[in-house]
N, CA, C and O atoms as a Tripos MOL2 file, in Angstrom:
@<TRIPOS>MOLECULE
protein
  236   235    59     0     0
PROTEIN
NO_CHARGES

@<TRIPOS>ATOM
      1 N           0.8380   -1.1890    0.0000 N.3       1 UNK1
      2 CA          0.0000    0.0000    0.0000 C.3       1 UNK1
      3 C           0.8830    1.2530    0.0000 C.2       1 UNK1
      4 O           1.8480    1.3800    0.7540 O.2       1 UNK1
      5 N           0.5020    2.1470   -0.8710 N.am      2 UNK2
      6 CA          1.3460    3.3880   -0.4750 C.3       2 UNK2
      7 C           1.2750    4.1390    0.5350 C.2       2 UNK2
      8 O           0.4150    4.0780    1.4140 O.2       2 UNK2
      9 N           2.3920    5.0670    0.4500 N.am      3 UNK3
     10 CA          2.3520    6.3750    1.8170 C.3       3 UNK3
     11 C           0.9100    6.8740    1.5370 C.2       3 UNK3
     12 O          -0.0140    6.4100    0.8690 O.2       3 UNK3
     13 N           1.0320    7.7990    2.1650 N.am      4 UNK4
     14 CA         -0.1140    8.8280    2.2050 C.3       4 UNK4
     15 C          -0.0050   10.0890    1.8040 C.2       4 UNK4
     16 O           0.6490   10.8220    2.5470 O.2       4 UNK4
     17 N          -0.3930   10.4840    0.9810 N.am      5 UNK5
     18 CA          0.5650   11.9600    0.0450 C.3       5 UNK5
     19 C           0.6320   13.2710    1.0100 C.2       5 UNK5
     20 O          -0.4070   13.9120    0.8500 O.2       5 UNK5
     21 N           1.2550   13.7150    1.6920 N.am      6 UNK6
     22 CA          1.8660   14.8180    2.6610 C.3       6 UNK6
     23 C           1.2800   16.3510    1.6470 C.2       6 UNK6
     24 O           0.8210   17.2100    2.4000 O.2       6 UNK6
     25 N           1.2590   16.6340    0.5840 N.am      7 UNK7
     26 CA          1.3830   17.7270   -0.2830 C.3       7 UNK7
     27 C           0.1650   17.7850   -1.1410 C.2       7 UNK7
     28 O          -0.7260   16.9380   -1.0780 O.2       7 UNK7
     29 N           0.1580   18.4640   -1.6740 N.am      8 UNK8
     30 CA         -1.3720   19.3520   -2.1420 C.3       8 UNK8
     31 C          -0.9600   19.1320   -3.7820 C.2       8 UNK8
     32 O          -0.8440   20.1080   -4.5230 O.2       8 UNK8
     33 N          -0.7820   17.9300   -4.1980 N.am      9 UNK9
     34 CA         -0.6340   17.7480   -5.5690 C.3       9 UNK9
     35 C          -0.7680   18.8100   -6.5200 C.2       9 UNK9
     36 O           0.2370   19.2950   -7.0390 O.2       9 UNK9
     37 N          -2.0780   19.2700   -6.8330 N.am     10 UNK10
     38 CA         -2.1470   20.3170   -7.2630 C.3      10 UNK10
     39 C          -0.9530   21.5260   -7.5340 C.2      10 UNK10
     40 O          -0.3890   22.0640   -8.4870 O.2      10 UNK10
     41 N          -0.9620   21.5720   -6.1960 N.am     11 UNK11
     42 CA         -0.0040   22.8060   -5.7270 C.3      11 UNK11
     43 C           1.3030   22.5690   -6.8550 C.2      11 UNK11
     44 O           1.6840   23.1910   -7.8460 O.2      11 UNK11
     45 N           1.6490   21.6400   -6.3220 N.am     12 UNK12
     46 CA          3.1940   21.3930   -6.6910 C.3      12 UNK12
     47 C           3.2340   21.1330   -8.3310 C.2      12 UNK12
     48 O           4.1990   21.2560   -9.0850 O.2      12 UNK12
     49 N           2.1520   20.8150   -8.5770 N.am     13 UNK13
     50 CA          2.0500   20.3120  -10.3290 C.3      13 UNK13
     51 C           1.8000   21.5470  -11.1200 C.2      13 UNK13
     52 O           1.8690   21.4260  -12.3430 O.2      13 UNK13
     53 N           1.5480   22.6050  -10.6690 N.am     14 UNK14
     54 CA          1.1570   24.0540  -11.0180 C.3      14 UNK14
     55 C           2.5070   24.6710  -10.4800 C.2      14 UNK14
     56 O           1.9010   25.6890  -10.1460 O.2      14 UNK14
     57 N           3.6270   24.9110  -10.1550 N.am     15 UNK15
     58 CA          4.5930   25.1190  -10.1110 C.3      15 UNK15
     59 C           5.8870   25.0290  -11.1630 C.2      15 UNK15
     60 O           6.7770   25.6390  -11.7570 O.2      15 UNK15
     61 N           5.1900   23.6650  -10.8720 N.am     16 UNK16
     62 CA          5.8100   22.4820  -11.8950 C.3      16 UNK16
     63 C           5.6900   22.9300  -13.5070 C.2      16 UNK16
     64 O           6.6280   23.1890  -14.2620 O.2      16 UNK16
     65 N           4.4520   22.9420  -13.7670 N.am     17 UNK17
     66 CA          3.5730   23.3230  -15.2050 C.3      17 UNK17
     67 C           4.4610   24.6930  -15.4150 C.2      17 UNK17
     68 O           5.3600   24.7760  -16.2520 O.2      17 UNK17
     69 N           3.9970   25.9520  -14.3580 N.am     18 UNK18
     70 CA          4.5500   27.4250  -14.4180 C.3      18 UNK18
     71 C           6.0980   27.2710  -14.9090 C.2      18 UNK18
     72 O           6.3210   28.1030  -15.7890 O.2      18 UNK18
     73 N           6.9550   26.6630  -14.6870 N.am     19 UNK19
     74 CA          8.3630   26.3010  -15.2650 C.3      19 UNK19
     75 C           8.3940   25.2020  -16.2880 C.2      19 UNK19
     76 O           9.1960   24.2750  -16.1770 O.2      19 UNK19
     77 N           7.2750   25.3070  -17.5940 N.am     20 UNK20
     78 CA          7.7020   24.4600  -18.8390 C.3      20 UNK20
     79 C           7.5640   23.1000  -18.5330 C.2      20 UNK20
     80 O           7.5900   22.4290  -19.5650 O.2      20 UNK20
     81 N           7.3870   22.2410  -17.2220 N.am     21 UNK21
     82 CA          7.9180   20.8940  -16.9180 C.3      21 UNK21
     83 C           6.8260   19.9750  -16.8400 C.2      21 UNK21
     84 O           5.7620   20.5940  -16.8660 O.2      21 UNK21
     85 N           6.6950   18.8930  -16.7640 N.am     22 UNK22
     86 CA          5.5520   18.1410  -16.7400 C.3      22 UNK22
     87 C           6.3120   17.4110  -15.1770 C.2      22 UNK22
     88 O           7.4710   17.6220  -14.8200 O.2      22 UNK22
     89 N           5.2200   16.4740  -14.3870 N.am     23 UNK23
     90 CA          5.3350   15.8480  -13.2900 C.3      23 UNK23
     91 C           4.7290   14.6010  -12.8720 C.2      23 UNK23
     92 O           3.5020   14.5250  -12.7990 O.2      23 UNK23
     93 N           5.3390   13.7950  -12.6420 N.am     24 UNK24
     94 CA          4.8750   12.1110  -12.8370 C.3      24 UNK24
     95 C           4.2950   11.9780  -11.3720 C.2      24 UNK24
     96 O           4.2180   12.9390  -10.6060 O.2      24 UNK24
     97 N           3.9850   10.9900  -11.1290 N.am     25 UNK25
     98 CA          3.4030   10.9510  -10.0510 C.3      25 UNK25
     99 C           4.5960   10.3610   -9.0510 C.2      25 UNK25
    100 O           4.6390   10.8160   -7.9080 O.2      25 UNK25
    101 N           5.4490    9.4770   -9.4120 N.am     26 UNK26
    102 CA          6.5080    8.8770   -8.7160 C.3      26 UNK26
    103 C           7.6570   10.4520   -8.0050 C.2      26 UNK26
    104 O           8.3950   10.5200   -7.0220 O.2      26 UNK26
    105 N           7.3980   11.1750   -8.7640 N.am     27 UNK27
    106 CA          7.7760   12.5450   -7.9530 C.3      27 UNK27
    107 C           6.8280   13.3410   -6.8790 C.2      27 UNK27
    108 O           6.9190   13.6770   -5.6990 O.2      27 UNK27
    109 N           5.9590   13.4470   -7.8330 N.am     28 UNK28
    110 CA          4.8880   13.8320   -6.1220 C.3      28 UNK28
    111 C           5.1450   13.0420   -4.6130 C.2      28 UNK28
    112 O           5.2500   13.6080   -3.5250 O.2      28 UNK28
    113 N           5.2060   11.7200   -4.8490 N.am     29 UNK29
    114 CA          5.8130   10.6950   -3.9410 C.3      29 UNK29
    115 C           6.7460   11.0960   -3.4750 C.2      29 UNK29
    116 O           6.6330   11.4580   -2.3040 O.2      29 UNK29
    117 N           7.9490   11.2180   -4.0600 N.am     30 UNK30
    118 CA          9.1270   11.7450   -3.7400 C.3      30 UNK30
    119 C           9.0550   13.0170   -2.9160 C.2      30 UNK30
    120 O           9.3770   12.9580   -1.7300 O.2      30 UNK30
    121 N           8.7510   13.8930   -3.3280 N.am     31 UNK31
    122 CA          8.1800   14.9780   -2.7360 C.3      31 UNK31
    123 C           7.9700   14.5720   -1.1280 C.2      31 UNK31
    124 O           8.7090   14.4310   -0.1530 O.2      31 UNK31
    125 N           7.0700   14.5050   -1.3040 N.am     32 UNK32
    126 CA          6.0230   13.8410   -0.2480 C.3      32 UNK32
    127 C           6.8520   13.0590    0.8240 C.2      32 UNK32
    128 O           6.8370   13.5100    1.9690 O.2      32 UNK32
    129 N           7.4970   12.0500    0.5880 N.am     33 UNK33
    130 CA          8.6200   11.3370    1.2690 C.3      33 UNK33
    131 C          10.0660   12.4590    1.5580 C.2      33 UNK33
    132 O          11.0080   12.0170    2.2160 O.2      33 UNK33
    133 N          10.0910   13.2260    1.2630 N.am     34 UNK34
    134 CA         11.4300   14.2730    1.4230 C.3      34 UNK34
    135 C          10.5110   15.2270    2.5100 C.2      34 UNK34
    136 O          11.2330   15.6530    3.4120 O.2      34 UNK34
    137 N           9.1950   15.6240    2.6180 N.am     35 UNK35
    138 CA          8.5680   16.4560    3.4170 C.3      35 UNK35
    139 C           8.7160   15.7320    4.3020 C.2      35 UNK35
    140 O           9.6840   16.1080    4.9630 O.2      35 UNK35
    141 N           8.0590   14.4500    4.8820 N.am     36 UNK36
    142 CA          8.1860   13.7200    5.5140 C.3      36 UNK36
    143 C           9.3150   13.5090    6.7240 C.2      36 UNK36
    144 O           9.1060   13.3530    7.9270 O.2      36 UNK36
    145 N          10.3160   13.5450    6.1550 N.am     37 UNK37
    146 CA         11.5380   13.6690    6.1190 C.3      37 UNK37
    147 C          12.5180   14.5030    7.1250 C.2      37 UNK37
    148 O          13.3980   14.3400    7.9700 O.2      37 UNK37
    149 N          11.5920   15.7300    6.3060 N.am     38 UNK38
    150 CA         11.9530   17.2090    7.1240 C.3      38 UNK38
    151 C          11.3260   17.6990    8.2260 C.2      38 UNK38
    152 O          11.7820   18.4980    9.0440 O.2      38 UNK38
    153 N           9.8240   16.9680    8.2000 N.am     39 UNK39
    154 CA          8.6670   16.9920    9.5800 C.3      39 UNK39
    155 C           9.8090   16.3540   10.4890 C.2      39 UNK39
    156 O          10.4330   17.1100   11.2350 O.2      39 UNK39
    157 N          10.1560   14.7810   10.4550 N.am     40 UNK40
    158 CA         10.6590   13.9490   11.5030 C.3      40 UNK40
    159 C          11.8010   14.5130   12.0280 C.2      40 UNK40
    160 O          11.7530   14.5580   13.2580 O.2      40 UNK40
    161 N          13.1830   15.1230   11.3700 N.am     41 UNK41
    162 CA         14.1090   15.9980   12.1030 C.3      41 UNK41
    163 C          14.2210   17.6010   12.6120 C.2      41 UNK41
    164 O          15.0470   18.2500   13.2550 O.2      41 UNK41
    165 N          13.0370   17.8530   12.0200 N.am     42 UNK42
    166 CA         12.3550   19.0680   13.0390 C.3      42 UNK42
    167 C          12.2970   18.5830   14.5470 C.2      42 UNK42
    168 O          12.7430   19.1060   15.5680 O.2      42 UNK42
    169 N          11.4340   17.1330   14.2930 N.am     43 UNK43
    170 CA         10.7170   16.9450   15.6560 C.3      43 UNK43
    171 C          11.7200   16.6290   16.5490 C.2      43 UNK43
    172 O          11.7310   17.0850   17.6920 O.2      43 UNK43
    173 N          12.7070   15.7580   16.0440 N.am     44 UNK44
    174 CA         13.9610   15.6100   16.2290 C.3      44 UNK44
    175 C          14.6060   16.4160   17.0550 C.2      44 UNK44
    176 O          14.8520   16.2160   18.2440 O.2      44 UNK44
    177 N          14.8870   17.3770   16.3680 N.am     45 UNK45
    178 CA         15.5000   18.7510   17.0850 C.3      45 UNK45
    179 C          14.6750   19.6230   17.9330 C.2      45 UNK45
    180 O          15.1550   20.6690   18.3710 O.2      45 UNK45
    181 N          13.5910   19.3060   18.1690 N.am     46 UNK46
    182 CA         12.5910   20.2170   18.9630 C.3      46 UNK46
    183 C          12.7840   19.2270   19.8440 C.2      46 UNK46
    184 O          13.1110   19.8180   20.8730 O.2      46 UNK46
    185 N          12.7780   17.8930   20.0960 N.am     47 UNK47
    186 CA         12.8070   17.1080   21.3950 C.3      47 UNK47
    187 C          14.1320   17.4930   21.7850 C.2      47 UNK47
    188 O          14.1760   18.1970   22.7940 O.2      47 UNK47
    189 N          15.1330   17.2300   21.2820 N.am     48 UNK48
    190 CA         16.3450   17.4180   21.3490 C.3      48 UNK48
    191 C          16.8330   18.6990   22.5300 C.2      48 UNK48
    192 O          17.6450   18.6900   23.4560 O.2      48 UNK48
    193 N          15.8820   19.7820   21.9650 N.am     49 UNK49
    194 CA         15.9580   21.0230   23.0770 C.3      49 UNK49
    195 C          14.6230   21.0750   23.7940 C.2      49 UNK49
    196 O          13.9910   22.1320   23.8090 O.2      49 UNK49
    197 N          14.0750   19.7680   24.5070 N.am     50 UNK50
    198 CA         13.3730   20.1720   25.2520 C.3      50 UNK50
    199 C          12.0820   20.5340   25.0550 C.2      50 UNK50
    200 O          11.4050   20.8320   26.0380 O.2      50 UNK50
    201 N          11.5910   20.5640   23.9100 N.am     51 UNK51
    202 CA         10.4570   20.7790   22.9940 C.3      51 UNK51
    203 C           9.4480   20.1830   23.1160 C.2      51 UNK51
    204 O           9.8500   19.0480   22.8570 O.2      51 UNK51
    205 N           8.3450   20.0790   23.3340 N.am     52 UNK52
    206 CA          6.9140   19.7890   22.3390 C.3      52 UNK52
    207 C           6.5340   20.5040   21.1360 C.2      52 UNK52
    208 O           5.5590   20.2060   20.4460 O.2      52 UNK52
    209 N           7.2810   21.3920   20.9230 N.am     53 UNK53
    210 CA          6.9610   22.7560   19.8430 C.3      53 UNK53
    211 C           7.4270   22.5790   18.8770 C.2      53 UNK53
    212 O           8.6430   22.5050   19.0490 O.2      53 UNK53
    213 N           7.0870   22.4170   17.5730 N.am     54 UNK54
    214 CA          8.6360   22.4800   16.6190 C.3      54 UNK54
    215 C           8.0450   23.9780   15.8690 C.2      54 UNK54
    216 O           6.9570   24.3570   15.4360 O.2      54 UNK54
    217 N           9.4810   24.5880   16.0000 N.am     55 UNK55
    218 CA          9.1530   25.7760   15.5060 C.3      55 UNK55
    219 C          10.2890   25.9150   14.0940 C.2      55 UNK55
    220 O          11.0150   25.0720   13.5680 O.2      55 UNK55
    221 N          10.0380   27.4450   13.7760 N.am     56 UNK56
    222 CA         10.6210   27.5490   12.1580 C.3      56 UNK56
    223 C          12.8890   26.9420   12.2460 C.2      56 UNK56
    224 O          13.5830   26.3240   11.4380 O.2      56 UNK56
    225 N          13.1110   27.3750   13.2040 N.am     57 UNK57
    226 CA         14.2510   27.4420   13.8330 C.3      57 UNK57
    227 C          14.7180   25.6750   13.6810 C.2      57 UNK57
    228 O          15.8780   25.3040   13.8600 O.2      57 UNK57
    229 N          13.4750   24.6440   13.2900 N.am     58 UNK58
    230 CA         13.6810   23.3030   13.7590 C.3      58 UNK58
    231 C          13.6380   22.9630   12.1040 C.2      58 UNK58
    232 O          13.9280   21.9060   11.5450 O.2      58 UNK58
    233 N          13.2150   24.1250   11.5740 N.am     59 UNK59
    234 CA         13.3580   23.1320    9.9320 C.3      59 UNK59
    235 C          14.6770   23.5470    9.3880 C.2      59 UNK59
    236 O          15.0780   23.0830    8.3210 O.2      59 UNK59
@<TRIPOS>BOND
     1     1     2 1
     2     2     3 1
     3     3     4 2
     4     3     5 am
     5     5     6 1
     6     6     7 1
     7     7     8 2
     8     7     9 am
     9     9    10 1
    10    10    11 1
    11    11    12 2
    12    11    13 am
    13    13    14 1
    14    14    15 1
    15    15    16 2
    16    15    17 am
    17    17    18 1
    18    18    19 1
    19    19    20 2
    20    19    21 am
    21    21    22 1
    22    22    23 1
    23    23    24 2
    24    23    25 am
    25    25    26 1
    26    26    27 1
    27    27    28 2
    28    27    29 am
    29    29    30 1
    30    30    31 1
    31    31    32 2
    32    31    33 am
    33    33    34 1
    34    34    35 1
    35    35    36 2
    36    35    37 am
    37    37    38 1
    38    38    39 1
    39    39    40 2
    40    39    41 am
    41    41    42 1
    42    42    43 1
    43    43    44 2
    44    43    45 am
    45    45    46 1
    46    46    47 1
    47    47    48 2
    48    47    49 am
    49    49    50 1
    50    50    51 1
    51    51    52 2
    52    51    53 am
    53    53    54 1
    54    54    55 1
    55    55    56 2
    56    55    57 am
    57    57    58 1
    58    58    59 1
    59    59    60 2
    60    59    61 am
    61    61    62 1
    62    62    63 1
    63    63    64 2
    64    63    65 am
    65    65    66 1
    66    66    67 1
    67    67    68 2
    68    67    69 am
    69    69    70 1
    70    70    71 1
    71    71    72 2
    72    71    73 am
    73    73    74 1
    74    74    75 1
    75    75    76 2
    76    75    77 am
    77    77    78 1
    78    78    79 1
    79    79    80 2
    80    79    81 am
    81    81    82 1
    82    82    83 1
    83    83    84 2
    84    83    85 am
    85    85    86 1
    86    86    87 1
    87    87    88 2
    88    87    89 am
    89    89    90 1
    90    90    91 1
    91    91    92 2
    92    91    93 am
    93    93    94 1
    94    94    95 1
    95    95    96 2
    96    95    97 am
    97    97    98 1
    98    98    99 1
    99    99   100 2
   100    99   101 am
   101   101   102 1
   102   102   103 1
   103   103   104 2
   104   103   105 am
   105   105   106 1
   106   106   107 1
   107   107   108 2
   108   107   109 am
   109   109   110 1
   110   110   111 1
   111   111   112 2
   112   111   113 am
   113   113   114 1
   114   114   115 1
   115   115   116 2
   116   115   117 am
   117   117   118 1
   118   118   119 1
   119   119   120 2
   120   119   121 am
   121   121   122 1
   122   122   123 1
   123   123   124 2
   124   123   125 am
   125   125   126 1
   126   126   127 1
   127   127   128 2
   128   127   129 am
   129   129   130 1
   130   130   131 1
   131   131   132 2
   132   131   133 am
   133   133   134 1
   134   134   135 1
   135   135   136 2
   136   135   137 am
   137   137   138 1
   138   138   139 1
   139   139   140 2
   140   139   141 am
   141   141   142 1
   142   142   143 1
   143   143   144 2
   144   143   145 am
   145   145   146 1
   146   146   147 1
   147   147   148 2
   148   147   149 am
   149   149   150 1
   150   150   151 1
   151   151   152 2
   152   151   153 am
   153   153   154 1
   154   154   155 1
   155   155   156 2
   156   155   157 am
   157   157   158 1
   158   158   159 1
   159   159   160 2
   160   159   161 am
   161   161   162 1
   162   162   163 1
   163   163   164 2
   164   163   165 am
   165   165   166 1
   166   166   167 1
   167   167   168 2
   168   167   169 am
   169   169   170 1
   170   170   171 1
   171   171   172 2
   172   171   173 am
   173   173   174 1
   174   174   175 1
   175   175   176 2
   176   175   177 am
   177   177   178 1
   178   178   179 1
   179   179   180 2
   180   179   181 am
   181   181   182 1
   182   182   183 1
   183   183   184 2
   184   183   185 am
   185   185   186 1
   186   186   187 1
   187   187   188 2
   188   187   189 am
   189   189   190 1
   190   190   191 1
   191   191   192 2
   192   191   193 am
   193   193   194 1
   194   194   195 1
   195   195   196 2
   196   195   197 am
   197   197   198 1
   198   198   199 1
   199   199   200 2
   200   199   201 am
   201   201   202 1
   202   202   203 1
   203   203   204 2
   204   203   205 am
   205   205   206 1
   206   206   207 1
   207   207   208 2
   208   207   209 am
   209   209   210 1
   210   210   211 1
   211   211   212 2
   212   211   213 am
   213   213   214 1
   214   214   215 1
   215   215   216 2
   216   215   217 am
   217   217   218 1
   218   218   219 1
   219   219   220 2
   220   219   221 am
   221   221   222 1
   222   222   223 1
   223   223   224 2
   224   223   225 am
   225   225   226 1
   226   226   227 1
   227   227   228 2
   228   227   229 am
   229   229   230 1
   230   230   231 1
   231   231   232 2
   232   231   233 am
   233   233   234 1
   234   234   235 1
   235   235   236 2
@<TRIPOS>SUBSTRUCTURE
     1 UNK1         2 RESIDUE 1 A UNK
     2 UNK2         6 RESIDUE 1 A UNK
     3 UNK3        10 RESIDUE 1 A UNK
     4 UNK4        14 RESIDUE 1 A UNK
     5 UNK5        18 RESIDUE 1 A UNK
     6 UNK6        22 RESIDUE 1 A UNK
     7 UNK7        26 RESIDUE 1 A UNK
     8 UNK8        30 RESIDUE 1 A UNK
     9 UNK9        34 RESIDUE 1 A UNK
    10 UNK10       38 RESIDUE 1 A UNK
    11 UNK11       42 RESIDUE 1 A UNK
    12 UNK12       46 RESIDUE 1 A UNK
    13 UNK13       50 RESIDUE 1 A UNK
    14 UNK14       54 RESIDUE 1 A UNK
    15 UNK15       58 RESIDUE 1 A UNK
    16 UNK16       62 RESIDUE 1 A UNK
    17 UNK17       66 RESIDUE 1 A UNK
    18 UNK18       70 RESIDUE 1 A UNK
    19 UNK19       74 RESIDUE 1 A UNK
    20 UNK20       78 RESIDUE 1 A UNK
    21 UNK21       82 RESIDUE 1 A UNK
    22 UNK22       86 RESIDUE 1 A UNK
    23 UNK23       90 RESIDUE 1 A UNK
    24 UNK24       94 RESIDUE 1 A UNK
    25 UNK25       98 RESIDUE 1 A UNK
    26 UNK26      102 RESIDUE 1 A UNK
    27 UNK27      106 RESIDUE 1 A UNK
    28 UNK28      110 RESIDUE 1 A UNK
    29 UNK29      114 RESIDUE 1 A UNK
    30 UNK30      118 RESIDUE 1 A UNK
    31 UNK31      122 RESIDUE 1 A UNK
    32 UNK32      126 RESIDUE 1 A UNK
    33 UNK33      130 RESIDUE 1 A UNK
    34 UNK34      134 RESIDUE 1 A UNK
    35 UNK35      138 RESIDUE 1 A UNK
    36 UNK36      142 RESIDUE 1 A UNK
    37 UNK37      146 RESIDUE 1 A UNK
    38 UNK38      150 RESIDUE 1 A UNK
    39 UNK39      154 RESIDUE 1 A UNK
    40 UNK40      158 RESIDUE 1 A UNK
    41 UNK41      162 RESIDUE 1 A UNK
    42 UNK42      166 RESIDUE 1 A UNK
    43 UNK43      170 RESIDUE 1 A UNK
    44 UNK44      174 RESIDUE 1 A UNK
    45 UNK45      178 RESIDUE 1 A UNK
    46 UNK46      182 RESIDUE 1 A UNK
    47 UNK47      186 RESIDUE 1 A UNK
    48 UNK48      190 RESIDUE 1 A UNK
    49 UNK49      194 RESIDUE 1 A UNK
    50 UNK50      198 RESIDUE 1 A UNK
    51 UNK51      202 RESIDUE 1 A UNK
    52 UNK52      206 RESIDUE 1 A UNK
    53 UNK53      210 RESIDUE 1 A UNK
    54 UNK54      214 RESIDUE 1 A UNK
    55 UNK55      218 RESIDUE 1 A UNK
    56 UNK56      222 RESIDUE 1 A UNK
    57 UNK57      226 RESIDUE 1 A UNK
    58 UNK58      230 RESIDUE 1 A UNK
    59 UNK59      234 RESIDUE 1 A UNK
C-alpha cells in the first residue's frame, strides 16, 4: 500500500507546469517522502531542546 501523500498535488504540479515541466506521479511521492523527512528531524530537534513545539528554527 502506499504512503499517504503529505502535499497538495495540485499545488506542486502548477509550479511544476509554471516552469515548462511536466510531473509524474513517482515525484509527487518523492516529494512527499522528502517532506516527511523534514517533519521527523524538526521533531527531532525540537525534542532534542526540550520541545513539544517544533518551531521555524527546527526546519
Amino acid at each position: 500500500m502506499a504512503k499517504e501523500i503529505l502535499i497538495v498535488q495540485s499545488k506542486v504540479k502548477d509550479i511544476i507546469k509554471k516552469k515548462n515541466f511536466q510531473c509524474s506521479a513517482e515525484a509527487i511521492e518523492a516529494f512527499s517522502a522528502q517532506l516527511e523527512e523534514s517533519v521527523n528531524k524538526a521533531l527531532a530537534r525540537a525534542k532534542a531542546n526540550g520541545r513539544k513545539t517544533v518551531k521555524a528554527q527546527d526546519v
